Coordinates of C-alpha atoms and ligand atoms in Angstrom, one line a residue:
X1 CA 199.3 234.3 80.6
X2 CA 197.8 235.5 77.1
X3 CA 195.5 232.7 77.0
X4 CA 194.2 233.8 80.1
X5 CA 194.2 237.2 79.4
X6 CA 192.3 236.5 76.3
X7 CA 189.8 234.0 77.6
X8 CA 188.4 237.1 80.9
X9 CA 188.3 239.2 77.7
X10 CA 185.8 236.5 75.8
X11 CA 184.5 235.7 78.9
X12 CA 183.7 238.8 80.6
X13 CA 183.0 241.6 78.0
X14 CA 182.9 245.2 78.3
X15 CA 179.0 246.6 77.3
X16 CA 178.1 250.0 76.6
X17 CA 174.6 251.3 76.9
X18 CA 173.8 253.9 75.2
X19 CA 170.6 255.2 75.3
X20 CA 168.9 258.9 76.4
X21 CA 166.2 257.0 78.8
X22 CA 167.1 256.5 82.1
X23 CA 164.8 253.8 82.6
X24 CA 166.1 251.8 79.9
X25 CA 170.2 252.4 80.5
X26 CA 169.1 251.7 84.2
X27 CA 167.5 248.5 83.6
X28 CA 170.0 247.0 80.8
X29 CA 173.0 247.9 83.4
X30 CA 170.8 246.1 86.4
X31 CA 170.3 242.9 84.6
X32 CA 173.5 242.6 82.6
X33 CA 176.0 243.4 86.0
X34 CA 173.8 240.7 87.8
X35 CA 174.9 238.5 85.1
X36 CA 178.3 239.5 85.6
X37 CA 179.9 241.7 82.8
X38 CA 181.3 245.1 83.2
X39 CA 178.7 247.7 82.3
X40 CA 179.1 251.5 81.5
X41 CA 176.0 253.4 80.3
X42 CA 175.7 256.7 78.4
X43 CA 172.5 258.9 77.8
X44 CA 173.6 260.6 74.8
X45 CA 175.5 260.0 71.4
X46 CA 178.3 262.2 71.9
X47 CA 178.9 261.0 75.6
X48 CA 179.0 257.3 74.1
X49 CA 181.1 258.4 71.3
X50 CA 183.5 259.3 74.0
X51 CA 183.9 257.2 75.7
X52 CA 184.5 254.5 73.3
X53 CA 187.7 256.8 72.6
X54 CA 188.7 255.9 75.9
X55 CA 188.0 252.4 76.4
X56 CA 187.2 249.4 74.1
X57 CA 183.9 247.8 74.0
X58 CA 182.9 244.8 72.9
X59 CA 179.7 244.9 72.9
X60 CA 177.5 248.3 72.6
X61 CA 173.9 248.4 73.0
X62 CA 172.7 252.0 70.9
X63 CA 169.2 253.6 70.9
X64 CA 168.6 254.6 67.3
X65 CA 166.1 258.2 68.0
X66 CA 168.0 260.0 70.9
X67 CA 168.5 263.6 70.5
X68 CA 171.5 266.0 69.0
X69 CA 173.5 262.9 67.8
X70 CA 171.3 260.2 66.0
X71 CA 172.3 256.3 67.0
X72 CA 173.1 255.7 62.9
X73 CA 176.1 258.9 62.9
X74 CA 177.3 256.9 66.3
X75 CA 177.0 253.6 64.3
X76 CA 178.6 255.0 61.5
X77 CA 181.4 255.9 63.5
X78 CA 181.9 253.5 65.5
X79 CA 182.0 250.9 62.8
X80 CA 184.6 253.3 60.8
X81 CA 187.2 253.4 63.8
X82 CA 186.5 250.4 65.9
X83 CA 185.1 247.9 63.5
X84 CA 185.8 245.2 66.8
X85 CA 183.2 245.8 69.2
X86 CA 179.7 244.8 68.4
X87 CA 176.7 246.7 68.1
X88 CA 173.0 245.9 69.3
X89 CA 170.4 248.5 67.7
X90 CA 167.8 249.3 70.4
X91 CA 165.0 251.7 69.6
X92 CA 161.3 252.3 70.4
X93 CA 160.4 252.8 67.0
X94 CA 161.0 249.6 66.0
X95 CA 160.3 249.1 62.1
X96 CA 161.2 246.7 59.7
X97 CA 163.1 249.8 57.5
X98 CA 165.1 251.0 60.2
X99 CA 166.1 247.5 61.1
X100 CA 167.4 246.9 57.9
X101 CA 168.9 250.0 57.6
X102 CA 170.9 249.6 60.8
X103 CA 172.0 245.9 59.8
X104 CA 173.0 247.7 56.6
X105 CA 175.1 249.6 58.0
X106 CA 177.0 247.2 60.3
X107 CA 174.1 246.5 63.2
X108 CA 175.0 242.8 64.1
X109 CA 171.4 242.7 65.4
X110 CA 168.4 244.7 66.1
X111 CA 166.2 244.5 69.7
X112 CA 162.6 246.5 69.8
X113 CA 161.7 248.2 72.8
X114 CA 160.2 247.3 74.9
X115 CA 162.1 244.2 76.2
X116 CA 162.3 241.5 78.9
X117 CA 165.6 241.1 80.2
X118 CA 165.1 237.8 78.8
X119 CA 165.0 238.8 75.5
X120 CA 168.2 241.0 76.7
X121 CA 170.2 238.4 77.6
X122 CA 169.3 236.1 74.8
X123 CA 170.7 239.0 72.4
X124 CA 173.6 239.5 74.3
X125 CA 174.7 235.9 74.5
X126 CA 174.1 235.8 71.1
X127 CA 176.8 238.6 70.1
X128 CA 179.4 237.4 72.5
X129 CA 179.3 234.5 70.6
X130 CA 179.6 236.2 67.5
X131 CA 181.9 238.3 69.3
X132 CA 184.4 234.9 70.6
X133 CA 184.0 234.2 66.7
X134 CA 185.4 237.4 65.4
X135 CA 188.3 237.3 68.4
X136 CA 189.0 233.6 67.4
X137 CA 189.7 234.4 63.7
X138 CA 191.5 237.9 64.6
X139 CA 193.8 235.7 67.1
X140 CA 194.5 232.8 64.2
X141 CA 195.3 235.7 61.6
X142 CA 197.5 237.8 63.7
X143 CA 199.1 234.4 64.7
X144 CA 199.6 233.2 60.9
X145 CA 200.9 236.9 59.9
X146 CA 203.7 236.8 62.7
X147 CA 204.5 232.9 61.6
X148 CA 204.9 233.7 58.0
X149 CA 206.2 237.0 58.3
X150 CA 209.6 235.7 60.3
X151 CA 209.8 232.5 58.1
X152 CA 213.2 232.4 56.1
X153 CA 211.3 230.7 53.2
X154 CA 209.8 233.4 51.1
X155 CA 205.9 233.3 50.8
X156 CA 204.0 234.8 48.1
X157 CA 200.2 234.7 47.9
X158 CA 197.8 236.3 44.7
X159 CA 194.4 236.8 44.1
X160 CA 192.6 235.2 40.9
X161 CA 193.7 238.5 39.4
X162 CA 197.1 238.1 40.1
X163 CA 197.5 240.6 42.3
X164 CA 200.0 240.3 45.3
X165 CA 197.8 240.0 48.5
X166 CA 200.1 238.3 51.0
X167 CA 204.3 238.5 50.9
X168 CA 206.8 238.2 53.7
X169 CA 209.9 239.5 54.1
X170 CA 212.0 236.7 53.0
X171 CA 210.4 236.6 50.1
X172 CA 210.6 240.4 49.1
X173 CA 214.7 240.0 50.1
X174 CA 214.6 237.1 47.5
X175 CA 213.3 239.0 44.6
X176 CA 214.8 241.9 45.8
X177 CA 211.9 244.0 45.5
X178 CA 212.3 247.7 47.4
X179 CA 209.6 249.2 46.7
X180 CA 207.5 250.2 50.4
X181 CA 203.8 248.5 49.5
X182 CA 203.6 244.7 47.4
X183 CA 200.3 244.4 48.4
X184 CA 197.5 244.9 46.0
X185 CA 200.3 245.4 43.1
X186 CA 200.4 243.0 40.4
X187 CA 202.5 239.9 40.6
X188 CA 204.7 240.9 37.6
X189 CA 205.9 243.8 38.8
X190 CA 207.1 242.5 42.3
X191 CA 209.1 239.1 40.8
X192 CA 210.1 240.7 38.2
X193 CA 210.6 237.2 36.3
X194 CA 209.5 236.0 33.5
X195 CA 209.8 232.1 34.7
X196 CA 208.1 232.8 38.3
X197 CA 205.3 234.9 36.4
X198 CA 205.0 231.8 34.2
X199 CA 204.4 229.4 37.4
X200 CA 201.5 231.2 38.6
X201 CA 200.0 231.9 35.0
X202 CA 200.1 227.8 35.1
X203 CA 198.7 227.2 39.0
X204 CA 195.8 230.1 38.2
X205 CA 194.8 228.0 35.1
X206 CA 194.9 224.6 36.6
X207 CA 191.7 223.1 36.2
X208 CA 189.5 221.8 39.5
X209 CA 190.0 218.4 39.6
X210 CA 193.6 218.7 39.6
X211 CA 195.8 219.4 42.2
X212 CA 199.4 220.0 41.7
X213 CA 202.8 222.0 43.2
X214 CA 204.5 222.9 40.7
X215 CA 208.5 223.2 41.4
X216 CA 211.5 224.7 39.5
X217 CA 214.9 225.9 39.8
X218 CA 214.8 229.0 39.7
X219 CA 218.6 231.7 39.5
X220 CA 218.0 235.2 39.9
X221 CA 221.0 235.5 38.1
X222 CA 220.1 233.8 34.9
X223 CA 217.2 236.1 34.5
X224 CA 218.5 239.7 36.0
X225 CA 222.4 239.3 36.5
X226 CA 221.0 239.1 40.1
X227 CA 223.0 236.8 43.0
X228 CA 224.2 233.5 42.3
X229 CA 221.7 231.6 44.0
X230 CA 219.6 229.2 43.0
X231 CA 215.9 228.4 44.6
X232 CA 213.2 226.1 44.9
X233 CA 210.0 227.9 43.3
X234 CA 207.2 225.6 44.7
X235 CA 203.7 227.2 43.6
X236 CA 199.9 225.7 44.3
X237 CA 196.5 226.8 43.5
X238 CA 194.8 228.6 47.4
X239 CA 191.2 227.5 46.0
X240 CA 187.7 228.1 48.0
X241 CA 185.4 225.5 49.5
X242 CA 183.5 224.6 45.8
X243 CA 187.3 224.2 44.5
X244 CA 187.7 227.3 42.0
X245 CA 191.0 228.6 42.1
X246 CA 191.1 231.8 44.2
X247 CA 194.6 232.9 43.9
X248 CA 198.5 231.3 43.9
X249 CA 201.0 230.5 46.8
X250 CA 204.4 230.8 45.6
X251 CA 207.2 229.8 47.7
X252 CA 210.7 230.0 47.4
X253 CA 213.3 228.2 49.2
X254 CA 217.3 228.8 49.6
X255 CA 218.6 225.6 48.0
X256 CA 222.0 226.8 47.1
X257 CA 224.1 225.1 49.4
X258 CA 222.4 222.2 48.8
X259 CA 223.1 221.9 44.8
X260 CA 226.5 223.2 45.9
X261 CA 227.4 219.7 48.0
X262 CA 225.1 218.1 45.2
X263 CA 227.7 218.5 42.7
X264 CA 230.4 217.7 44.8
X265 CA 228.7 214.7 45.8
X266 CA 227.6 214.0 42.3
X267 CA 231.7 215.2 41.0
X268 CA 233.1 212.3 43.5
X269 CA 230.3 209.4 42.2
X270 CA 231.2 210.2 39.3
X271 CA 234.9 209.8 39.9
X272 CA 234.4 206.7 41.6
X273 CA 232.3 205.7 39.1
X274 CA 235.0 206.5 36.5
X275 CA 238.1 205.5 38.3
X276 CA 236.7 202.2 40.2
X277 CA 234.1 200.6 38.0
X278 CA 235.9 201.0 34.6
X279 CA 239.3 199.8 35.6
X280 CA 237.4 196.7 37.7
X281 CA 235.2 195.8 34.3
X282 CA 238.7 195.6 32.4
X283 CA 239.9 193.0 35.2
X284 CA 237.0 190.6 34.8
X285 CA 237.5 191.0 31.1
X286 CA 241.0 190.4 31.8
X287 CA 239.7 187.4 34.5
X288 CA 237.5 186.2 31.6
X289 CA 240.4 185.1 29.3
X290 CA 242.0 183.3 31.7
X291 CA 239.4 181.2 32.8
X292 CA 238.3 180.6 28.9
X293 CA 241.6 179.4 28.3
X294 CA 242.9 181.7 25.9
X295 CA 245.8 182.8 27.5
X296 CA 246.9 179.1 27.8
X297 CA 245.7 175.8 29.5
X298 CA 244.4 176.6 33.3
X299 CA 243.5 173.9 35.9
X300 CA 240.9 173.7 37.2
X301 CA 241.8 174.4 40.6
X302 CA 243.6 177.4 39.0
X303 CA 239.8 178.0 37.2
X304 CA 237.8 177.8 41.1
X305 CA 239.9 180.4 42.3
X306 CA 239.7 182.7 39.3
X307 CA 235.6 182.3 39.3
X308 CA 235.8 183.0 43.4
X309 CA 237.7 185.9 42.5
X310 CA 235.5 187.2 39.5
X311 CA 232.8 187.0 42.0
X312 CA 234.4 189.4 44.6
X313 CA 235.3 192.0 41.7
X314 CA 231.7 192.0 40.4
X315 CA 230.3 192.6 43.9
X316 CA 232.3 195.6 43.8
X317 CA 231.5 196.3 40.3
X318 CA 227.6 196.3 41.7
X319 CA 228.3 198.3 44.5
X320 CA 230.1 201.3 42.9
X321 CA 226.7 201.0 40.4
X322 CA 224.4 201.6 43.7
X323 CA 226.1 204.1 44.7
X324 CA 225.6 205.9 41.8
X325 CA 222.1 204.7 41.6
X326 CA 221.9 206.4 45.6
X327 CA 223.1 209.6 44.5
X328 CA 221.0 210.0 41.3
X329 CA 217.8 209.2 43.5
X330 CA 219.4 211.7 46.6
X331 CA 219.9 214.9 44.2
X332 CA 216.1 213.9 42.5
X333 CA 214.8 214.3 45.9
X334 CA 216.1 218.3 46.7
X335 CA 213.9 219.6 43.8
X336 CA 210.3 218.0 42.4
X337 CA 207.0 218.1 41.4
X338 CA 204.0 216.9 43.8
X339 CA 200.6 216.6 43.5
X340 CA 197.2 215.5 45.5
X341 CA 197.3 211.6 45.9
X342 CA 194.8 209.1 46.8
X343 CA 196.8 206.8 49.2
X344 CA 194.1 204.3 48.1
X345 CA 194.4 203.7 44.7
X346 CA 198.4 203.6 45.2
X347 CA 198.0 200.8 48.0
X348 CA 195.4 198.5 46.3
X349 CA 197.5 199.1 42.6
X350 CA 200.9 198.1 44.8
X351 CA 199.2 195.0 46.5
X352 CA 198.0 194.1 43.2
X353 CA 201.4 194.1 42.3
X354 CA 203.7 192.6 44.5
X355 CA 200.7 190.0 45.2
X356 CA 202.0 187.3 42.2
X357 CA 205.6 186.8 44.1
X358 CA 203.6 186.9 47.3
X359 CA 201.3 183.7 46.9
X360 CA 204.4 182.0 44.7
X361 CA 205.2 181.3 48.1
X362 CA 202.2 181.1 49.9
X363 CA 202.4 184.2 51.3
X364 CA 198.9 185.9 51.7
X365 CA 199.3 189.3 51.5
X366 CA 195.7 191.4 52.2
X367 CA 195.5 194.7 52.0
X368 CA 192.9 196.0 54.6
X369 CA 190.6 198.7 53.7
X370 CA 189.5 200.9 56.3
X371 CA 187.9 204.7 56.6
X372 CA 188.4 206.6 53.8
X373 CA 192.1 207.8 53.4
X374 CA 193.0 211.7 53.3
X375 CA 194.9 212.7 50.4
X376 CA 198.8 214.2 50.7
X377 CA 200.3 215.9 48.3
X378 CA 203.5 214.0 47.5
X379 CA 204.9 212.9 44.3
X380 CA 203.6 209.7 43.1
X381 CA 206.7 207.7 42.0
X382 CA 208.3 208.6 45.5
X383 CA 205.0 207.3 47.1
X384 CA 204.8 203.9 44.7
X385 CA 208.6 203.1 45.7
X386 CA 207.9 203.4 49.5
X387 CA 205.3 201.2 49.4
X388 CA 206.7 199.2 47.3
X389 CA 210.4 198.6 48.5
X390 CA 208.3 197.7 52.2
X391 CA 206.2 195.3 50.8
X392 CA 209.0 193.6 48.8
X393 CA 211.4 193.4 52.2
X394 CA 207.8 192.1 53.9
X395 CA 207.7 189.3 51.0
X396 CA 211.8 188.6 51.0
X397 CA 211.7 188.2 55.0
X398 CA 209.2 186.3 56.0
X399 CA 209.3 182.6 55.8
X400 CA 207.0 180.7 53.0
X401 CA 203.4 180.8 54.3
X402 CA 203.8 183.8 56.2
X403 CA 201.2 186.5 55.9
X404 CA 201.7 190.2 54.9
X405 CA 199.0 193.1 55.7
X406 CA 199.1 196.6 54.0
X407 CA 196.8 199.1 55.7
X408 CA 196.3 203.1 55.8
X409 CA 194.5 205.6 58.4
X410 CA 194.0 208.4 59.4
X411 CA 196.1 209.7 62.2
X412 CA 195.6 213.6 63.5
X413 CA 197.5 215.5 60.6
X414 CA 199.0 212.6 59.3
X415 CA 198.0 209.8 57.0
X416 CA 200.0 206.4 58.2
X417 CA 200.7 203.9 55.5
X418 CA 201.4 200.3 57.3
X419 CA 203.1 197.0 56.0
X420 CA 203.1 194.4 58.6
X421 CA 204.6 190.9 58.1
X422 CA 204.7 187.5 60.2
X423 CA 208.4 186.9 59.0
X424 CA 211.8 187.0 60.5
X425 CA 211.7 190.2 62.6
X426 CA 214.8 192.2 63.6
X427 CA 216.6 192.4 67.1
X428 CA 216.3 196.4 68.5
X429 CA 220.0 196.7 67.8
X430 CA 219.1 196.2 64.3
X431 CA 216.2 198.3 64.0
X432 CA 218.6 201.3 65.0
X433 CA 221.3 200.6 61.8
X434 CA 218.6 199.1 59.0
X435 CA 218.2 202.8 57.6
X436 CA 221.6 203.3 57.1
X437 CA 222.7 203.0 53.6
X438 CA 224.2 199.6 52.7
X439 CA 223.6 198.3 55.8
X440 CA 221.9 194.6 55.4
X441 CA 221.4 192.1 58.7
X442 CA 223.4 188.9 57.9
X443 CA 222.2 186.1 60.2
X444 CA 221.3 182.1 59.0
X445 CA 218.1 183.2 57.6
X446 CA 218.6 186.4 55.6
X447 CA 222.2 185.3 54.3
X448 CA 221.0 183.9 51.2
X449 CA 218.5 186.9 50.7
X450 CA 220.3 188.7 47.5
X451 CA 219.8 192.7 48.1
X452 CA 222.0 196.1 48.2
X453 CA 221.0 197.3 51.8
X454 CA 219.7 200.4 49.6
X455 CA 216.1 200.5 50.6
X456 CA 215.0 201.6 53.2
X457 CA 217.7 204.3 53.2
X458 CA 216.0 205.6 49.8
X459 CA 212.6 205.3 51.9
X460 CA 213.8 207.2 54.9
X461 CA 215.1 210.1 52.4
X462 CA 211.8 210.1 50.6
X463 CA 209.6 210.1 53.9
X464 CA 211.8 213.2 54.9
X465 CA 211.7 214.9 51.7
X466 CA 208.1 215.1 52.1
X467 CA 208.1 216.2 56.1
X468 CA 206.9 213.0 57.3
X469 CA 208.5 210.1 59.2
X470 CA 208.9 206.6 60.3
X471 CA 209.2 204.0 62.5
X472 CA 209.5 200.2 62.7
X473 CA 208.1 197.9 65.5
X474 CA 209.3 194.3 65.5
X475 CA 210.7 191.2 67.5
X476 CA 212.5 188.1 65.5
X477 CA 210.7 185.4 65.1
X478 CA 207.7 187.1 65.3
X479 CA 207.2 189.8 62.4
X480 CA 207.7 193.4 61.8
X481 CA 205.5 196.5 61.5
X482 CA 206.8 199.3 59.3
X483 CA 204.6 202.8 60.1
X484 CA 204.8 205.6 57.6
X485 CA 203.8 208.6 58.1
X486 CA 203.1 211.4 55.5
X487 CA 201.4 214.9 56.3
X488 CA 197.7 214.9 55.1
X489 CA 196.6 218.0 52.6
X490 CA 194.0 220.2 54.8
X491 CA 191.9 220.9 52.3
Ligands
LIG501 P1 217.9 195.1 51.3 O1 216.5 194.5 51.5 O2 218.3 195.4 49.9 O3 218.9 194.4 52.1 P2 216.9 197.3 52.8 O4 217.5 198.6 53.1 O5 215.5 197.3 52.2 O6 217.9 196.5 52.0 O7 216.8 196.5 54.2 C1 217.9 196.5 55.1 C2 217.9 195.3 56.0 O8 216.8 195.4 56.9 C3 217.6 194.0 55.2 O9 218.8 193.5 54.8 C4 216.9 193.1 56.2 O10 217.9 192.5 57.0 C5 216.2 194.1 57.1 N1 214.8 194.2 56.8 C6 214.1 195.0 56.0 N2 212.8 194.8 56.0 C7 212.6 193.7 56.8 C8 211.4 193.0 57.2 N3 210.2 193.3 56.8 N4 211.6 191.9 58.0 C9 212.8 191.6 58.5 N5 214.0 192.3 58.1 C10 213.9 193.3 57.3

């Protein structure tokens, strides 16, 4: 309904003549209804004036020399209290002055009497276009204001001066600032914080050819006995199309309850950690003695079935360390730095990499360049261990001989990383669990495979963390596909 409503408006605008000879306001009316629009005319200033009180216009057509009020006081009005509609100068003393001095004053464009109606509906095409233009951008600003206005992140935007030009709601609640206007204050006195301050000092002097996020912890309550909360402060340089910094985006994200379960999560690891691993380490020391001998002679019957059982205690031993390892990568993952990577560089450095292990088993692993890549803004040891934990499954699944391809594109708003192997594959019932943590496929092939079924739980996480996500396409005995898919910087 809206979109229609808005397309009749582009489509069909309102034009007001204005204009004290008949002959003229007659003939623009006659040629511009033919075409279709809606067409009122006025033969004075102060008759136009008025009615553009009553009704919007987007498109007025003003004689400059008409009696009592002169076209420029009309201009100068209009443009002061409906800086929307769009205004053709029309005049019979055409000059190159008053042209100028009527696009100085907000004219979009100028049309000398006297004129064909070609040359009429030339001009008028031309300002509905101009007009669509200005409606366009209106449309996307009013939208982006109402987006970020009921976001419950808090957004803050500054100018180069550091000057507060842009901040929501949430983000005023966060920093609990009361004061009525933020706007056009400086960013000091609204965050009140010396470490936030601090963030955007940094983003406003980071130099062109970098391009980071910054992120911190940030408690209002360490700084101004504020609420015990604690936030993500994530800020980034806004920067203009030749790259110079233009102003900061600061925003800040409710991550309490997240570090709240962290620690517990981290409290219980630790625990386990504590109250498993140590006592389990004693018993294979404990093991150990026996099977040297020093607790007296063993058989060795006696000696297979202690070494079976030293084996089972270790894997458990191993497993208590992953879980720690899990966690540690899991609480990394609420709270870090990113910056603008070239997907590139990462994929040939990683093939380059993983290629040696590869061809030890005559695997060919090729990494296939094609368009140039977007950049995302990620962080780069999160990036390197996707790629690298798929290619090392690719190389640990696939048979000797196989062939492994690593690729990147372009898709929409995304950039997809692929790994694509010609190894074992994985049934669809498998497909659905391999993400789960710990979870490994045991069949004839993979059983003698050594690995912690950590992976591509990690990947998953990471993808997330950085709002993309991914998928897996495969059929045994044929190969598998693994598609990630990380948001592209629009810059
Ligand atoms: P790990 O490799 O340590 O077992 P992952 O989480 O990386 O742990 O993988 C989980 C399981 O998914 C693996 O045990 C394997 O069975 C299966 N898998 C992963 N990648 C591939 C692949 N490229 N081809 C076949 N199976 C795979």
């Amino acid at each position: 309904m809206i979109n229609k409503a808005t397309k009749e408006i582009v489509l069909k605008p309102s034009i007001l003549v204005v204009d004290d000879e008949e002959r003229i306001r007659d003939g623009c009316q006659r040629v511009l209804v033919q075409d279709g629009f809606e067409v009122a005319t006025a033969d004075c200033g102060a008759k136009g004036l008025e009615m553009i009180e009553r009704q919007h216009f987007d498109i007025i057509l003003l004689d400059l020399m008409m009696p009592s009020i002169s076209g420029f006081d009309v201009l100068a009005q209009v443009k002061a209290q409906h800086p929307d509609s769009t205004i053709i100068v029309i005049s019979g003393y055409a000059t190159v002055e008053h042209s100028i001095e009527a696009m100085k004053r907000g004219a979009f464009d100028f049309i000398p009497k006297p004129f064909s109606p070609e040359q009429l509906r030339l001009m008028v095409a031309k300002a509905i276009e101009y007009t669509r233009a200005l409606q366009d951008i209106a449309n996307e600003k009013s939208r982006m204001r109402k987006l970020i206005n009921r976001l419950s992140d808090g957004v803050m935007a500054t100018d180069r001066d550091k000057r507060v030009v842009l901040c929501n709601p949430a983000f005023r609640r966060m920093v609990r600032y009361q004061e009525d206007v933020a706007i056009g204050r400086p960013a000091g006195e609204v965050l009140r914080s010396e470490q936030l301050e601090h963030l955007i000092d940094q983003t406003l002097a980071m130099p062109e050819e970098d391009f980071l996020e910054l992120a911190e912890e940030w408690s209002p309550s360490r700084e101004s006995g504020g609420p015990d909360l604690v936030y993500s402060a994530r800020c980034l340089p806004f920067r203009d199309r030749l790259g110079r910094n233009v102003g900061a985006i600061l925003v800040l994200h409710d991550i309490t309850a997240m570090k709240r379960l962290d620690q517990v999560r981290s409290d219980f690891v630790s625990m386990v950690a504590h109250e498993v691993r140590s006592p389990l380490n004693s018993i294979l020391a404990q093991i150990k003695v026996l099977s040297d001998g020093l607790a007296g002679p063993v058989s060795p019957k006696q000696n297979e079935i202690l070494g079976r059982v030293s084996a089972r205690i270790q894997g458990l031993v191993d497993l208590s360390s992953e879980l720690l390892d899990l966690a540690r990568i899991e609480s990394g993952l609420i709270l870090q730095e990113k910056e603008k990577l070239d997907l590139a560089q990462i994929l040939r450095e990683q093939s380059e990499f993983h290629r040696p292990r590869a061809e030890s088993r005559s695997i060919s692993l090729e990494l296939i360049e094609g368009g140039p890549l977007k950049p995302v803004i990620a962080n780069r040891r999160n990036v390197e261990e996707i790629v690298s934990n798929l290619l090392g499954n690719a190389v640990n699944y696939s048979p000797d001989g196989a062939r492994i391809e690593l690729s990147g594109a372009v898709e929409n708003d995304y950039v997809r990383l692929s790994v694509k192997d010609t190894g074992f594959g994985i049934s669809p019932e498998d497909q659905e669990r391999i993400f789960a943590p710990f979870y490994r496929v045991k069949d004839e092939k993979t059983r003698m495979i050594v690995g912690t079924g950590l992976g591509l739980a990690i990947v998953k996480r990471i993808v997330e963390a950085h709002d993309g996500w991914l998928r897996v396409e495969s059929e045994v005995g044929r190969g598998s596909t693994f598609h990630v898919y990380l948001p592209s910087a629009d810059e």
